[in-house]
PDB file of C-alpha atoms in Angstrom:
ATOM      1  CA  MET I  28     260.877  98.772  12.727  1.00 55.00           C
ATOM      2  CA  SER I  29     258.686  98.409   9.649  1.00 66.00           C
ATOM      3  CA  ASP I  30     255.453 100.364   9.299  1.00 78.00           C
ATOM      4  CA  LEU I  31     253.405  97.163   9.456  1.00 81.00           C
ATOM      5  CA  ILE I  32     255.095  95.957  12.644  1.00 75.00           C
ATOM      6  CA  ALA I  33     254.636  99.379  14.239  1.00 80.00           C
ATOM      7  CA  GLN I  34     250.977  99.439  13.180  1.00 86.00           C
ATOM      8  CA  ASN I  35     250.328  95.997  14.650  1.00 90.00           C
ATOM      9  CA  LEU I  36     252.181  96.820  17.870  1.00 94.00           C
ATOM     10  CA  ILE I  37     250.324 100.076  18.499  1.00 96.00           C
ATOM     11  CA  SER I  38     246.989  98.525  17.493  1.00 96.00           C
ATOM     12  CA  GLY I  39     247.554  95.638  19.914  1.00 96.00           C
ATOM     13  CA  ASN I  40     248.626  97.977  22.699  1.00 97.00           C
ATOM     14  CA  LEU I  41     245.510 100.111  22.231  1.00 98.00           C
ATOM     15  CA  ALA I  42     243.290  97.042  22.368  1.00 97.00           C
ATOM     16  CA  ALA I  43     244.994  95.928  25.588  1.00 97.00           C
ATOM     17  CA  ILE I  44     244.560  99.359  27.212  1.00 98.00           C
ATOM     18  CA  ARG I  45     240.904  99.539  26.196  1.00 98.00           C
ATOM     19  CA  HIS I  46     240.387  96.096  27.741  1.00 97.00           C
ATOM     20  CA  ARG I  47     241.992  97.243  30.982  1.00 97.00           C
ATOM     21  CA  ILE I  48     239.806 100.366  30.997  1.00 98.00           C
ATOM     22  CA  ALA I  49     236.706  98.210  30.500  1.00 98.00           C
ATOM     23  CA  GLN I  50     237.730  95.924  33.361  1.00 98.00           C
ATOM     24  CA  ALA I  51     238.461  98.868  35.667  1.00 98.00           C
ATOM     25  CA  CYS I  52     235.075 100.435  34.848  1.00 98.00           C
ATOM     26  CA  GLU I  53     233.274  97.155  35.530  1.00 98.00           C
ATOM     27  CA  LYS I  54     235.073  96.795  38.872  1.00 98.00           C
ATOM     28  CA  ALA I  55     234.168 100.381  39.807  1.00 98.00           C
ATOM     29  CA  GLY I  56     230.547  99.990  38.717  1.00 98.00           C
ATOM     30  CA  ARG I  57     230.941 102.609  36.014  1.00 98.00           C
ATOM     31  CA  ALA I  58     229.998 102.707  32.345  1.00 98.00           C
ATOM     32  CA  GLU I  59     232.943 102.230  30.003  1.00 96.00           C
ATOM     33  CA  ALA I  60     231.628 105.094  27.879  1.00 97.00           C
ATOM     34  CA  ASP I  61     232.236 107.481  30.791  1.00 97.00           C
ATOM     35  CA  VAL I  62     236.034 107.128  30.498  1.00 98.00           C
ATOM     36  CA  SER I  63     237.974 108.439  27.484  1.00 98.00           C
ATOM     37  CA  LEU I  64     241.513 107.423  26.602  1.00 98.00           C
ATOM     38  CA  VAL I  65     243.963 110.223  25.818  1.00 98.00           C
ATOM     39  CA  ALA I  66     246.827 108.698  23.811  1.00 98.00           C
ATOM     40  CA  VAL I  67     249.905 110.696  24.816  1.00 97.00           C
ATOM     41  CA  SER I  68     252.021 110.976  21.686  1.00 96.00           C
ATOM     42  CA  LYS I  69     254.680 113.442  22.854  1.00 93.00           C
ATOM     43  CA  PHE I  70     258.129 112.852  21.311  1.00 92.00           C
ATOM     44  CA  HIS I  71     256.686 110.121  19.062  1.00 93.00           C
ATOM     45  CA  PRO I  72     256.730 110.623  15.285  1.00 93.00           C
ATOM     46  CA  ILE I  73     253.695 111.408  13.198  1.00 94.00           C
ATOM     47  CA  GLU I  74     253.802 107.837  11.841  1.00 94.00           C
ATOM     48  CA  SER I  75     253.027 106.510  15.330  1.00 95.00           C
ATOM     49  CA  VAL I  76     250.044 108.840  15.626  1.00 96.00           C
ATOM     50  CA  GLU I  77     248.855 107.657  12.203  1.00 96.00           C
ATOM     51  CA  ALA I  78     249.113 104.044  13.376  1.00 96.00           C
ATOM     52  CA  ALA I  79     246.924 104.866  16.382  1.00 97.00           C
ATOM     53  CA  LEU I  80     244.435 106.702  14.167  1.00 97.00           C
ATOM     54  CA  ASN I  81     244.267 103.704  11.857  1.00 96.00           C
ATOM     55  CA  ALA I  82     243.479 101.592  14.944  1.00 96.00           C
ATOM     56  CA  GLY I  83     240.507 103.820  15.780  1.00 97.00           C
ATOM     57  CA  GLN I  84     242.042 106.168  18.364  1.00 98.00           C
ATOM     58  CA  ARG I  85     240.883 109.769  17.974  1.00 98.00           C
ATOM     59  CA  LEU I  86     241.908 111.597  21.180  1.00 98.00           C
ATOM     60  CA  PHE I  87     245.553 112.567  21.656  1.00 98.00           C
ATOM     61  CA  GLY I  88     247.613 114.508  24.168  1.00 98.00           C
ATOM     62  CA  GLU I  89     250.776 116.511  23.521  1.00 97.00           C
ATOM     63  CA  ASN I  90     252.973 118.348  26.017  1.00 96.00           C
ATOM     64  CA  ARG I  91     254.544 120.921  23.753  1.00 96.00           C
ATOM     65  CA  VAL I  92     252.589 123.261  21.500  1.00 97.00           C
ATOM     66  CA  GLN I  93     255.357 123.452  18.912  1.00 96.00           C
ATOM     67  CA  GLU I  94     255.482 119.668  18.541  1.00 96.00           C
ATOM     68  CA  ALA I  95     251.703 119.413  18.373  1.00 97.00           C
ATOM     69  CA  ALA I  96     251.617 122.085  15.661  1.00 96.00           C
ATOM     70  CA  SER I  97     254.101 120.086  13.592  1.00 96.00           C
ATOM     71  CA  LYS I  98     251.908 116.966  13.598  1.00 96.00           C
ATOM     72  CA  PHE I  99     248.226 117.586  14.013  1.00 97.00           C
ATOM     73  CA  PRO I 100     247.068 120.201  11.465  1.00 95.00           C
ATOM     74  CA  GLU I 101     248.117 117.807   8.684  1.00 94.00           C
ATOM     75  CA  LEU I 102     246.486 114.831  10.396  1.00 97.00           C
ATOM     76  CA  ARG I 103     243.198 116.712  10.912  1.00 96.00           C
ATOM     77  CA  GLN I 104     242.829 117.045   7.158  1.00 96.00           C
ATOM     78  CA  ARG I 105     242.591 113.251   6.903  1.00 97.00           C
ATOM     79  CA  TRP I 106     240.876 112.584  10.240  1.00 98.00           C
ATOM     80  CA  PRO I 107     238.591 115.583  10.894  1.00 97.00           C
ATOM     81  CA  ASP I 108     237.142 113.952  14.027  1.00 97.00           C
ATOM     82  CA  LEU I 109     240.570 113.912  15.674  1.00 98.00           C
ATOM     83  CA  ARG I 110     240.778 115.720  19.040  1.00 98.00           C
ATOM     84  CA  LEU I 111     243.934 117.220  20.529  1.00 98.00           C
ATOM     85  CA  HIS I 112     244.613 118.071  24.171  1.00 98.00           C
ATOM     86  CA  ILE I 113     247.581 120.125  25.356  1.00 98.00           C
ATOM     87  CA  ILE I 114     248.529 118.382  28.596  1.00 97.00           C
ATOM     88  CA  GLY I 115     251.922 119.871  29.493  1.00 95.00           C
ATOM     89  CA  GLY I 116     252.756 123.010  31.406  1.00 95.00           C
ATOM     90  CA  LEU I 117     251.912 125.881  29.048  1.00 96.00           C
ATOM     91  CA  GLN I 118     254.085 128.952  28.630  1.00 96.00           C
ATOM     92  CA  THR I 119     252.175 132.211  28.303  1.00 97.00           C
ATOM     93  CA  ASN I 120     253.855 132.972  24.961  1.00 97.00           C
ATOM     94  CA  LYS I 121     252.472 129.700  23.546  1.00 97.00           C
ATOM     95  CA  ALA I 122     248.877 130.305  24.625  1.00 97.00           C
ATOM     96  CA  ALA I 123     247.721 131.887  21.370  1.00 96.00           C
ATOM     97  CA  GLU I 124     249.035 128.984  19.285  1.00 97.00           C
ATOM     98  CA  ALA I 125     247.505 126.508  21.743  1.00 98.00           C
ATOM     99  CA  CYS I 126     244.134 128.204  21.280  1.00 97.00           C
ATOM    100  CA  GLN I 127     244.473 127.785  17.520  1.00 96.00           C
ATOM    101  CA  ILE I 128     245.265 124.060  17.470  1.00 97.00           C
ATOM    102  CA  ALA I 129     243.899 122.473  20.665  1.00 98.00           C
ATOM    103  CA  ASP I 130     240.426 121.224  21.479  1.00 98.00           C
ATOM    104  CA  MET I 131     241.279 121.284  25.174  1.00 98.00           C
ATOM    105  CA  ILE I 132     244.056 122.772  27.322  1.00 98.00           C
ATOM    106  CA  GLU I 133     244.446 120.634  30.451  1.00 98.00           C
ATOM    107  CA  SER I 134     247.043 122.764  32.227  1.00 98.00           C
ATOM    108  CA  LEU I 135     245.481 126.088  33.249  1.00 98.00           C
ATOM    109  CA  ASP I 136     247.185 126.863  36.549  1.00 98.00           C
ATOM    110  CA  ARG I 137     247.839 130.589  37.088  1.00 98.00           C
ATOM    111  CA  PRO I 138     246.283 134.014  36.466  1.00 98.00           C
ATOM    112  CA  SER I 139     248.963 135.084  33.959  1.00 98.00           C
ATOM    113  CA  LEU I 140     248.115 132.047  31.825  1.00 98.00           C
ATOM    114  CA  SER I 141     244.409 132.887  32.070  1.00 98.00           C
ATOM    115  CA  ASP I 142     245.240 136.349  30.713  1.00 98.00           C
ATOM    116  CA  SER I 143     247.262 134.883  27.841  1.00 98.00           C
ATOM    117  CA  ILE I 144     244.607 132.305  26.974  1.00 98.00           C
ATOM    118  CA  GLU I 145     241.922 134.994  26.909  1.00 98.00           C
ATOM    119  CA  LYS I 146     244.029 137.142  24.572  1.00 97.00           C
ATOM    120  CA  GLY I 147     245.029 134.122  22.488  1.00 97.00           C
ATOM    121  CA  ALA I 148     241.405 133.059  22.114  1.00 97.00           C
ATOM    122  CA  GLN I 149     240.444 136.517  20.883  1.00 97.00           C
ATOM    123  CA  LYS I 150     243.251 136.388  18.329  1.00 94.00           C
ATOM    124  CA  ALA I 151     242.428 132.836  17.221  1.00 94.00           C
ATOM    125  CA  GLY I 152     238.684 133.380  17.219  1.00 96.00           C
ATOM    126  CA  ARG I 153     238.185 130.250  19.323  1.00 97.00           C
ATOM    127  CA  LEU I 154     238.572 129.220  22.939  1.00 98.00           C
ATOM    128  CA  PRO I 155     239.384 125.558  23.656  1.00 98.00           C
ATOM    129  CA  GLU I 156     237.828 123.751  26.573  1.00 98.00           C
ATOM    130  CA  LEU I 157     239.915 124.135  29.725  1.00 98.00           C
ATOM    131  CA  LEU I 158     240.932 122.066  32.727  1.00 98.00           C
ATOM    132  CA  VAL I 159     242.499 123.551  35.860  1.00 98.00           C
ATOM    133  CA  GLN I 160     245.660 121.638  36.773  1.00 98.00           C
ATOM    134  CA  VAL I 161     246.003 121.142  40.529  1.00 98.00           C
ATOM    135  CA  ASN I 162     249.407 120.366  42.060  1.00 98.00           C
ATOM    136  CA  THR I 163     247.951 117.860  44.505  1.00 97.00           C
ATOM    137  CA  GLY I 164     251.371 117.034  45.967  1.00 97.00           C
ATOM    138  CA  ASP I 165     252.437 120.712  46.224  1.00 96.00           C
ATOM    139  CA  GLU I 166     255.650 119.752  44.418  1.00 96.00           C
ATOM    140  CA  PRO I 167     257.744 122.821  43.571  1.00 94.00           C
ATOM    141  CA  GLN I 168     259.095 121.315  40.339  1.00 93.00           C
ATOM    142  CA  LYS I 169     255.633 120.612  38.911  1.00 94.00           C
ATOM    143  CA  SER I 170     253.056 122.753  37.185  1.00 95.00           C
ATOM    144  CA  GLY I 171     249.646 123.156  38.776  1.00 97.00           C
ATOM    145  CA  VAL I 172     247.964 125.519  41.184  1.00 98.00           C
ATOM    146  CA  PRO I 173     248.867 124.733  44.836  1.00 97.00           C
ATOM    147  CA  ARG I 174     246.197 122.881  46.790  1.00 97.00           C
ATOM    148  CA  GLU I 175     245.318 125.678  49.188  1.00 97.00           C
ATOM    149  CA  GLU I 176     244.919 128.142  46.314  1.00 98.00           C
ATOM    150  CA  ALA I 177     242.999 125.767  44.053  1.00 98.00           C
ATOM    151  CA  ASP I 178     239.413 126.448  45.138  1.00 98.00           C
ATOM    152  CA  ALA I 179     239.780 130.214  44.762  1.00 98.00           C
ATOM    153  CA  PHE I 180     241.488 129.835  41.382  1.00 98.00           C
ATOM    154  CA  ILE I 181     238.807 127.446  40.139  1.00 98.00           C
ATOM    155  CA  GLU I 182     236.091 129.913  41.175  1.00 98.00           C
ATOM    156  CA  ALA I 183     237.888 132.792  39.447  1.00 98.00           C
ATOM    157  CA  SER I 184     238.365 130.677  36.323  1.00 98.00           C
ATOM    158  CA  LEU I 185     234.687 129.722  36.227  1.00 98.00           C
ATOM    159  CA  GLU I 186     233.741 133.365  36.556  1.00 98.00           C
ATOM    160  CA  ARG I 187     236.089 134.303  33.736  1.00 98.00           C
ATOM    161  CA  PHE I 188     235.619 131.438  31.266  1.00 98.00           C
ATOM    162  CA  GLY I 189     232.221 130.027  32.265  1.00 98.00           C
ATOM    163  CA  PRO I 190     231.312 126.606  30.853  1.00 97.00           C
ATOM    164  CA  LYS I 191     234.623 126.367  28.975  1.00 98.00           C
ATOM    165  CA  ILE I 192     236.067 125.287  32.342  1.00 98.00           C
ATOM    166  CA  ARG I 193     235.189 121.609  32.117  1.00 98.00           C
ATOM    167  CA  GLY I 194     237.092 120.091  35.014  1.00 98.00           C
ATOM    168  CA  LEU I 195     240.398 119.369  36.712  1.00 98.00           C
ATOM    169  CA  MET I 196     243.697 117.609  36.029  1.00 98.00           C
ATOM    170  CA  CYS I 197     246.465 116.307  38.284  1.00 98.00           C
ATOM    171  CA  ILE I 198     249.776 114.436  38.173  1.00 97.00           C
ATOM    172  CA  PRO I 199     250.396 112.729  41.555  1.00 97.00           C
ATOM    173  CA  PRO I 200     253.928 112.530  42.991  1.00 96.00           C
ATOM    174  CA  ASP I 201     256.124 109.754  41.611  1.00 94.00           C
ATOM    175  CA  GLY I 202     256.627 106.755  43.856  1.00 92.00           C
ATOM    176  CA  LYS I 203     253.686 107.466  46.152  1.00 94.00           C
ATOM    177  CA  ASP I 204     250.195 105.987  46.356  1.00 97.00           C
ATOM    178  CA  PRO I 205     248.222 108.076  43.851  1.00 98.00           C
ATOM    179  CA  THR I 206     244.797 107.251  45.278  1.00 98.00           C
ATOM    180  CA  PRO I 207     244.681 110.070  47.889  1.00 98.00           C
ATOM    181  CA  HIS I 208     245.573 112.538  45.125  1.00 98.00           C
ATOM    182  CA  PHE I 209     242.885 111.185  42.802  1.00 98.00           C
ATOM    183  CA  ARG I 210     240.384 111.348  45.666  1.00 98.00           C
ATOM    184  CA  LEU I 211     241.348 114.940  46.454  1.00 98.00           C
ATOM    185  CA  LEU I 212     240.768 115.927  42.834  1.00 98.00           C
ATOM    186  CA  ARG I 213     237.445 114.089  42.728  1.00 98.00           C
ATOM    187  CA  GLN I 214     236.230 115.894  45.860  1.00 98.00           C
ATOM    188  CA  MET I 215     237.400 119.233  44.493  1.00 98.00           C
ATOM    189  CA  GLY I 216     235.553 118.601  41.227  1.00 98.00           C
ATOM    190  CA  GLN I 217     232.385 117.723  43.133  1.00 98.00           C
ATOM    191  CA  ARG I 218     232.579 120.938  45.149  1.00 97.00           C
ATOM    192  CA  HIS I 219     232.630 123.006  41.994  1.00 98.00           C
ATOM    193  CA  GLY I 220     230.236 120.900  39.911  1.00 98.00           C
ATOM    194  CA  LEU I 221     232.908 120.060  37.335  1.00 98.00           C
ATOM    195  CA  PRO I 222     232.300 116.831  35.394  1.00 97.00           C
ATOM    196  CA  VAL I 223     235.735 116.152  33.847  1.00 98.00           C
ATOM    197  CA  LEU I 224     238.621 114.629  35.825  1.00 98.00           C
ATOM    198  CA  SER I 225     241.849 113.999  33.908  1.00 98.00           C
ATOM    199  CA  MET I 226     243.945 111.710  36.083  1.00 98.00           C
ATOM    200  CA  GLY I 227     245.781 108.428  35.803  1.00 97.00           C
ATOM    201  CA  MET I 228     248.570 107.361  33.465  1.00 96.00           C
ATOM    202  CA  SER I 229     250.030 104.082  32.191  1.00 93.00           C
ATOM    203  CA  ALA I 230     250.962 102.751  35.640  1.00 93.00           C
ATOM    204  CA  ASP I 231     247.927 103.818  37.674  1.00 96.00           C
ATOM    205  CA  PHE I 232     244.899 104.575  35.516  1.00 98.00           C
ATOM    206  CA  GLU I 233     242.843 101.742  37.036  1.00 98.00           C
ATOM    207  CA  LYS I 234     243.147 103.446  40.432  1.00 98.00           C
ATOM    208  CA  ALA I 235     242.118 106.721  38.829  1.00 98.00           C
ATOM    209  CA  ILE I 236     239.048 105.112  37.258  1.00 98.00           C
ATOM    210  CA  ALA I 237     238.062 103.832  40.707  1.00 98.00           C
ATOM    211  CA  GLU I 238     238.069 107.493  41.825  1.00 98.00           C
ATOM    212  CA  ASN I 239     235.890 108.665  38.912  1.00 98.00           C
ATOM    213  CA  ALA I 240     238.485 109.687  36.310  1.00 98.00           C
ATOM    214  CA  THR I 241     236.809 110.605  33.021  1.00 98.00           C
ATOM    215  CA  LEU I 242     240.066 111.069  31.062  1.00 98.00           C
ATOM    216  CA  VAL I 243     243.109 108.797  31.449  1.00 98.00           C
ATOM    217  CA  ARG I 244     246.395 109.814  29.826  1.00 98.00           C
ATOM    218  CA  VAL I 245     248.370 106.843  28.521  1.00 97.00           C
ATOM    219  CA  GLY I 246     251.553 107.101  26.457  1.00 96.00           C
ATOM    220  CA  THR I 247     254.237 104.496  27.084  1.00 93.00           C
ATOM    221  CA  ALA I 248     251.786 101.578  27.259  1.00 94.00           C
ATOM    222  CA  ILE I 249     250.540 102.504  23.769  1.00 96.00           C
ATOM    223  CA  PHE I 250     253.545 103.862  21.900  1.00 94.00           C
ATOM    224  CA  GLY I 251     256.432 102.293  23.827  1.00 89.00           C
ATOM    225  CA  SER I 252     259.394 104.105  25.350  1.00 82.00           C
ATOM    226  CA  ARG I 253     259.692 107.681  24.218  1.00 67.00           C
ATOM    227  CA  PRO I 254     262.431 108.591  21.791  1.00 63.00           C
ATOM    228  CA  ALA I 255     264.816 111.275  23.024  1.00 56.00           C
ATOM    229  CA  PRO I 256     263.143 114.686  22.583  1.00 54.00           C
ATOM    230  CA  GLN I 257     264.351 116.762  19.690  1.00 52.00           C
ATOM    231  CA  SER I 258     265.914 120.053  20.737  1.00 46.00           C
TER     232      SER I 258
END
């Protein structure tokens, strides 16, 4: 695919997603400005991220710290207003590097990771904003703090990190109605006075917006099918 075709495709996809976000906000009686689009660029080449940047997108999500580090420091030099979220499960040995490169880590989910982020932030001289990831479906294969432990972990995280804890994130179970999971996260955020809710992806972000999502994470609908990950 030529660079121009890729640019036009990604630009058109972004416009379509923004239109759908605007429609979902109108239907929910919310301001469009209250919902931010996180373009999930994992496994996609730096050229695809550049195409999205050229189309006006500034907020991106990556699953793996190593991949993010290979793309975004260079891109920040040309687009200093770029923002990067780490959205995948984070290994404790990657926390220091995540603190160096990320504006937000969306996947805080256990005390050992809190320890590593605190140490990593001291080493990096900066602490990104943080979201607590809640495993709303209590799925053993997924990251996220279990539901019944979530409130206590959120309270402990707020005590430890203060206003750097901005909100919550979830990934509902595949193949099930996501709305009860989005609602659970919304209610949990309200209990703790947390304004940011990262929920909803390509297939279900309209439902998430109806439940007060403030960040929606969209990858495939912008960049197309993911290339096979590089080992």
